[in-house]
Coordinates of C-alpha atoms and ligand atoms in Angstrom, one line a residue:
M1 CA -19.4 11.3 -0.9
I2 CA -17.3 8.4 -1.9
E3 CA -17.0 5.6 0.6
I4 CA -13.4 4.7 1.1
I5 CA -12.8 1.0 2.0
D6 CA -9.9 -1.2 2.9
P7 CA -9.4 -3.3 -0.3
V8 CA -8.2 -6.2 2.0
T9 CA -10.8 -6.4 4.7
K10 CA -13.5 -4.3 2.9
E11 CA -14.2 -2.3 6.1
S12 CA -14.9 1.4 5.8
L13 CA -12.0 3.8 6.2
F14 CA -12.0 7.4 7.3
E15 CA -9.8 10.3 6.3
H16 CA -7.5 11.6 9.0
A17 CA -4.6 14.0 9.0
E18 CA -2.2 11.1 9.2
G19 CA -3.9 8.7 6.8
L20 CA -6.9 6.4 6.5
T21 CA -8.2 5.0 9.8
N22 CA -10.7 2.3 10.6
S23 CA -13.9 2.6 12.7
K24 CA -11.8 2.1 15.8
G25 CA -9.5 5.0 15.0
K26 CA -6.6 2.8 14.1
L27 CA -4.3 4.1 11.3
V28 CA -4.5 1.6 8.5
Y29 CA -2.9 3.4 5.5
K30 CA -0.5 6.4 5.9
L31 CA -0.9 9.7 4.1
S32 CA 2.6 10.6 2.8
E33 CA 3.6 13.4 0.4
G34 CA 0.0 14.1 -0.4
A35 CA -1.2 10.5 -1.1
Y36 CA -2.9 7.7 0.8
R37 CA -0.5 4.8 0.5
V38 CA -2.6 1.7 0.2
V39 CA 0.3 -0.2 -1.3
S40 CA 4.1 0.1 -1.1
D41 CA 6.4 1.2 -3.9
D42 CA 7.7 -2.3 -4.3
N43 CA 5.7 -3.5 -7.3
Y44 CA 6.0 -3.9 -11.1
T45 CA 5.4 -0.2 -11.7
S46 CA 8.7 1.1 -10.2
N47 CA 9.8 2.1 -13.7
F48 CA 6.8 4.5 -13.8
G49 CA 7.7 5.9 -10.4
L50 CA 11.1 6.8 -11.7
E51 CA 9.7 8.0 -15.1
W52 CA 7.2 10.4 -13.6
N53 CA 9.3 11.7 -10.8
T54 CA 12.1 12.4 -13.3
F55 CA 9.9 13.9 -16.0
Q56 CA 7.4 15.5 -13.6
K57 CA 6.5 18.5 -15.7
T58 CA 7.3 17.5 -19.2
Q59 CA 3.8 16.5 -20.3
I60 CA 1.8 18.7 -18.0
D61 CA 0.0 21.4 -20.1
K62 CA 0.3 24.2 -17.5
F63 CA 4.1 23.8 -17.5
S64 CA 4.8 22.8 -21.1
G65 CA 2.8 25.7 -22.5
N66 CA 0.8 23.6 -25.0
N67 CA -2.7 22.2 -24.7
V68 CA -2.2 18.7 -26.0
S69 CA -3.6 16.9 -22.8
E70 CA -6.5 19.3 -22.7
E71 CA -7.4 18.6 -26.3
R72 CA -7.0 14.9 -25.9
F73 CA -9.1 14.7 -22.7
F74 CA -12.1 16.6 -24.1
A75 CA -11.9 14.9 -27.5
Q76 CA -11.9 11.5 -25.9
T77 CA -14.5 12.1 -23.1
R78 CA -16.7 14.5 -25.1
W79 CA -17.5 16.2 -21.8
A80 CA -18.0 19.9 -21.9
K81 CA -15.4 22.2 -20.3
N82 CA -16.4 23.6 -16.9
S83 CA -19.0 20.9 -16.5
L84 CA -19.3 18.0 -14.0
E85 CA -20.2 20.2 -11.1
G86 CA -21.0 18.0 -8.0
E87 CA -19.8 14.8 -9.9
T88 CA -17.2 12.4 -8.7
L89 CA -14.5 11.2 -11.1
L90 CA -12.1 8.3 -10.7
E91 CA -8.9 8.4 -12.6
V92 CA -6.8 5.2 -12.6
G93 CA -3.1 5.3 -13.5
S94 CA -2.6 9.0 -13.3
G95 CA 1.2 9.1 -13.6
A96 CA 2.5 12.6 -13.1
G97 CA -1.1 13.9 -13.4
R98 CA -1.3 15.3 -16.9
F99 CA -5.1 14.6 -17.0
S100 CA -5.5 15.3 -13.3
Q101 CA -4.5 18.8 -14.1
I102 CA -7.0 19.1 -16.9
I103 CA -9.8 17.7 -14.7
L104 CA -9.0 20.1 -11.9
D105 CA -8.4 23.2 -14.0
H106 CA -11.1 22.7 -16.7
T107 CA -13.9 20.7 -15.0
K108 CA -15.7 21.1 -11.7
A109 CA -15.5 17.4 -10.7
S110 CA -14.2 16.0 -7.5
L111 CA -11.2 13.9 -8.5
Y112 CA -10.1 10.6 -6.9
S113 CA -6.8 9.8 -8.6
V114 CA -5.0 6.5 -8.3
D115 CA -1.6 5.2 -9.3
Y116 CA 0.1 2.0 -8.3
S117 CA 3.6 3.7 -8.3
N118 CA 5.0 6.5 -6.3
A119 CA 4.3 8.7 -9.3
V120 CA 1.5 9.9 -7.0
E121 CA 4.3 12.1 -5.4
A122 CA 4.9 13.8 -8.8
N123 CA 1.1 14.2 -9.3
Y124 CA 0.8 15.9 -5.8
R125 CA 3.7 18.3 -6.6
N126 CA 2.1 19.1 -9.9
N127 CA -1.5 19.4 -8.8
G128 CA -1.8 19.5 -5.0
P129 CA -2.9 20.5 -2.6
H130 CA -6.3 21.0 -4.1
E131 CA -9.7 21.0 -2.4
R132 CA -11.1 18.7 -5.2
L133 CA -8.2 16.3 -5.3
K134 CA -7.6 13.1 -3.4
L135 CA -4.6 10.9 -4.3
F136 CA -4.2 7.2 -3.6
Q137 CA -1.3 4.9 -4.3
A138 CA -3.3 1.7 -5.0
S139 CA -3.8 -0.9 -7.7
I140 CA -6.6 -1.1 -10.2
Y141 CA -7.3 -4.6 -9.0
D142 CA -7.7 -3.5 -5.3
L143 CA -9.2 -0.1 -5.4
P144 CA -10.0 1.4 -2.0
F145 CA -13.6 2.4 -3.0
K146 CA -17.0 0.9 -2.7
K147 CA -18.2 -0.5 -6.0
E148 CA -20.5 1.6 -8.2
S149 CA -19.5 4.9 -6.5
F150 CA -18.3 7.1 -9.4
D151 CA -20.2 9.3 -11.9
K152 CA -17.2 9.1 -14.2
V153 CA -14.3 6.6 -14.5
I154 CA -11.3 7.3 -16.8
C155 CA -8.2 5.3 -17.4
L156 CA -5.9 6.7 -20.1
G157 CA -2.6 5.3 -21.3
V158 CA -2.6 2.5 -18.6
L159 CA -4.4 -0.7 -19.5
Q160 CA -1.7 -2.1 -21.8
H161 CA 0.7 -1.8 -18.9
T162 CA -1.4 -4.0 -16.5
P163 CA -0.8 -7.8 -16.2
D164 CA -4.4 -8.8 -17.0
F165 CA -6.0 -6.3 -19.4
K166 CA -9.5 -7.9 -19.3
A167 CA -9.5 -8.0 -15.5
S168 CA -8.4 -4.4 -15.4
V169 CA -11.4 -3.4 -17.6
K170 CA -13.7 -5.3 -15.3
A171 CA -12.3 -3.6 -12.3
L172 CA -13.0 -0.2 -13.9
T173 CA -16.5 -1.0 -15.0
E174 CA -17.3 -2.1 -11.4
M175 CA -16.5 1.4 -10.1
V176 CA -19.0 3.1 -12.4
K177 CA -22.3 4.2 -10.8
P178 CA -25.6 3.2 -12.5
G179 CA -26.0 6.0 -15.1
G180 CA -22.3 6.8 -14.9
E181 CA -19.7 6.8 -17.7
L182 CA -16.4 5.0 -18.5
V183 CA -13.7 6.3 -20.8
I184 CA -10.6 4.2 -21.5
D185 CA -7.8 4.1 -24.1
F186 CA -4.9 1.8 -24.7
Y187 CA -2.2 0.8 -27.2
P188 CA -3.9 -0.8 -30.3
I189 CA -3.1 -3.8 -32.3
K190 CA -3.3 -2.2 -35.8
N191 CA -2.1 -5.1 -38.0
I192 CA 0.2 -8.1 -38.1
F193 CA 3.2 -5.7 -38.1
T194 CA 2.4 -4.1 -34.8
K195 CA 4.9 -6.2 -32.9
V196 CA 7.5 -6.2 -35.7
H197 CA 9.2 -3.3 -34.0
S198 CA 12.3 -2.5 -32.0
K199 CA 10.1 -2.0 -28.9
Y200 CA 8.9 -5.6 -28.9
I201 CA 12.2 -7.0 -30.0
L202 CA 14.3 -5.3 -27.4
R203 CA 11.9 -5.1 -24.5
P204 CA 12.6 -8.6 -23.1
F205 CA 16.2 -7.4 -22.5
L206 CA 15.8 -3.7 -21.8
K207 CA 12.9 -4.0 -19.3
R208 CA 15.2 -6.2 -17.1
M209 CA 18.0 -3.6 -17.2
K210 CA 18.3 -1.4 -14.0
H211 CA 15.8 1.4 -14.8
E212 CA 18.4 4.2 -13.9
R213 CA 20.9 2.6 -16.3
L214 CA 18.4 2.3 -19.1
M215 CA 17.4 6.0 -18.6
S216 CA 21.1 7.1 -18.7
W217 CA 21.7 5.0 -21.8
I218 CA 18.8 6.6 -23.6
R219 CA 19.8 10.1 -22.4
N220 CA 23.4 9.6 -23.6
N221 CA 22.4 8.3 -27.0
I222 CA 19.2 10.2 -27.8
D223 CA 20.8 12.8 -30.2
T224 CA 22.3 10.0 -32.3
L225 CA 19.0 8.2 -32.4
I226 CA 17.1 11.3 -33.4
S227 CA 19.6 11.9 -36.2
I228 CA 19.2 8.4 -37.5
Y229 CA 15.4 8.7 -37.3
K230 CA 15.4 12.1 -39.2
F231 CA 17.8 10.8 -41.8
N232 CA 15.7 7.8 -42.6
R233 CA 12.7 10.0 -43.1
R234 CA 14.6 12.5 -45.2
I235 CA 15.7 9.8 -47.7
G236 CA 12.3 8.2 -47.8
L237 CA 13.1 5.2 -45.7
G238 CA 11.0 6.2 -42.7
F239 CA 9.6 2.6 -42.4
L240 CA 13.1 1.6 -41.2
N241 CA 12.5 3.6 -38.0
R242 CA 10.5 0.8 -36.5
F243 CA 13.9 -0.9 -36.0
V244 CA 15.6 2.2 -34.5
P245 CA 15.3 2.1 -30.6
I246 CA 13.5 5.4 -30.3
C247 CA 9.8 6.3 -29.8
E248 CA 7.6 7.3 -32.8
I249 CA 8.2 11.1 -33.1
E250 CA 5.9 12.2 -35.9
R251 CA 2.6 10.5 -35.1
T252 CA 2.7 10.5 -31.3
L253 CA 4.3 13.7 -30.1
P254 CA 2.7 17.2 -30.4
A255 CA 4.0 19.2 -33.4
G256 CA 5.4 22.7 -32.8
I257 CA 6.9 22.3 -29.3
A258 CA 10.4 23.8 -28.6
P259 CA 13.4 21.6 -29.6
D260 CA 14.6 21.2 -26.0
Q261 CA 11.1 20.2 -24.8
L262 CA 10.7 17.8 -27.7
R263 CA 14.1 16.2 -26.8
E264 CA 13.0 15.7 -23.2
W265 CA 9.6 14.3 -24.4
I266 CA 11.5 11.8 -26.7
I267 CA 13.7 10.6 -23.9
L268 CA 10.6 10.1 -21.7
D269 CA 8.6 8.3 -24.4
T270 CA 11.6 6.1 -25.3
F271 CA 12.0 5.1 -21.7
D272 CA 8.3 4.5 -21.5
M273 CA 8.5 2.2 -24.4
F274 CA 11.2 -0.1 -23.1
S275 CA 11.0 -0.1 -19.3
P276 CA 7.4 -1.3 -18.5
E277 CA 7.0 -4.9 -17.2
Y278 CA 3.9 -5.3 -19.3
D279 CA 3.0 -3.9 -22.8
Q280 CA 0.0 -5.7 -24.2
P281 CA -1.7 -3.9 -27.0
Q282 CA -5.3 -4.9 -27.8
R283 CA -7.8 -4.6 -30.7
L284 CA -10.4 -1.9 -30.3
S285 CA -13.1 -4.4 -31.1
T286 CA -11.9 -6.8 -28.4
V287 CA -11.9 -4.2 -25.7
A288 CA -15.3 -2.9 -26.8
A289 CA -16.7 -6.5 -26.5
W290 CA -15.3 -6.9 -23.0
V291 CA -16.8 -3.6 -21.9
K292 CA -20.2 -4.9 -23.1
E293 CA -19.6 -8.2 -21.5
F294 CA -19.2 -6.4 -18.1
G295 CA -22.7 -4.9 -18.5
M296 CA -22.0 -1.5 -19.9
I297 CA -24.3 0.0 -22.6
D298 CA -23.9 2.6 -25.4
V299 CA -20.4 1.3 -26.1
D300 CA -18.7 3.5 -28.5
A301 CA -15.3 2.4 -29.8
A302 CA -13.4 4.8 -32.1
W303 CA -10.1 6.3 -33.1
V304 CA -10.2 9.8 -31.6
T305 CA -8.1 12.5 -33.4
Y306 CA -6.8 15.4 -31.4
H307 CA -4.1 18.2 -31.7
G308 CA -3.8 17.9 -35.5
N309 CA -2.8 14.4 -36.4
L310 CA -2.5 12.6 -33.1
E311 CA -4.8 9.7 -32.5
A312 CA -6.0 7.5 -29.6
P313 CA -8.2 4.4 -29.8
T314 CA -10.9 5.1 -27.2
V315 CA -13.8 3.2 -25.8
R316 CA -16.6 5.1 -24.1
A317 CA -19.6 3.5 -22.4
R318 CA -22.3 4.0 -19.9
K319 CA -23.8 1.9 -17.1
E320 CA -27.6 1.5 -17.2
L321 CA -29.5 3.4 -14.6
Ligands
SAM1 C1 2.1 5.2 -19.3 S1 1.6 5.7 -17.7 C2 0.3 6.8 -18.0 C3 0.1 7.9 -17.0 C4 -1.0 8.9 -17.3 N1 -2.3 8.3 -17.4 C5 -0.6 9.7 -18.6 O1 -1.3 9.4 -19.6 O2 0.3 10.4 -18.5 C6 0.8 4.3 -17.0 C7 0.5 4.5 -15.5 O3 -0.3 3.3 -15.1 C8 0.1 3.0 -13.8 N2 -0.3 1.6 -13.5 C9 0.2 0.5 -14.1 N3 -0.4 -0.6 -13.5 C10 -1.3 -0.1 -12.6 C11 -2.2 -0.7 -11.7 N4 -2.3 -2.1 -11.5 N5 -3.0 0.1 -10.9 C12 -2.9 1.4 -11.0 N6 -2.0 2.1 -11.8 C13 -1.2 1.3 -12.6 C14 1.6 3.2 -13.8 O4 2.2 3.3 -12.5 C15 1.8 4.4 -14.7 O5 1.9 5.6 -13.9

């Protein structure tokens, strides 16, 4: 059993049909649309709320018909399918729940899934109700759980989007039980050209645009952008695509998906590239050093390949028993 706490007062909270109550039976945080709302929607992740509620099913294996999330999850965690019986798993920054689905459908773990945005609603529509799923709208910095509670902690595709990357890593390590495991990934700094890219050139302007407006602009122009991207590659000038305001198609999106699905995925990823308040890539070695600094052992930092040519820089570690 995981002890749920109030991140503000640190008092124990209890699950109730209407939300989380304190020891006196007072409702402290409401349950709404399948999630305990420890924070309000009004925070720096509102772009993600819009993104995941708009593209609720796009990246979810059971709806998209591919198995890219499943392959990525098991390649990164190295856990066996159908394992984790009786174990508790904390997932931070779950978005629409692409990995929540994999955990619920392909492992036996009890999942505590957290996101700071109202993407928890999309996750609940995708994966709830489920006897092994509990959803919380909460921040990585103020998690509503007692420290050292979880057998497994994962945080995939999130850390670069938090304001203080190192503090986020620390918060995750604190949630791992002695003997438990942590698996994280993030955008990497590859070389001095990482930030010479339309993403980092345009983000200061585009992230300030009204999110709905940015989304419409991308939707209205995506076919032209895809044509430019493909043309550059065809004539051998693919390197110019880093200056085209569109996501990387070849190395980040799964090959072989239907054209309409791919188009939707490109709109999603292009919005995901420009709209976040924070986008702070890190070196794999730096993150591995932080994980060690926070007391984790057996730290393994590596580029994990999955689904053909897709790659994710991943750090795995354990907490000493
Ligand atoms: C790029 S999305 C990734 C979602 C999901 N893990 C996936 O791979 O599809 C990043 C998610 O991190 C969440 N996030 C950002 N800052 C957070 C914080 N401080 N606490 C919890 N979640 C946060 C965002 O709301 C967003 O849903």
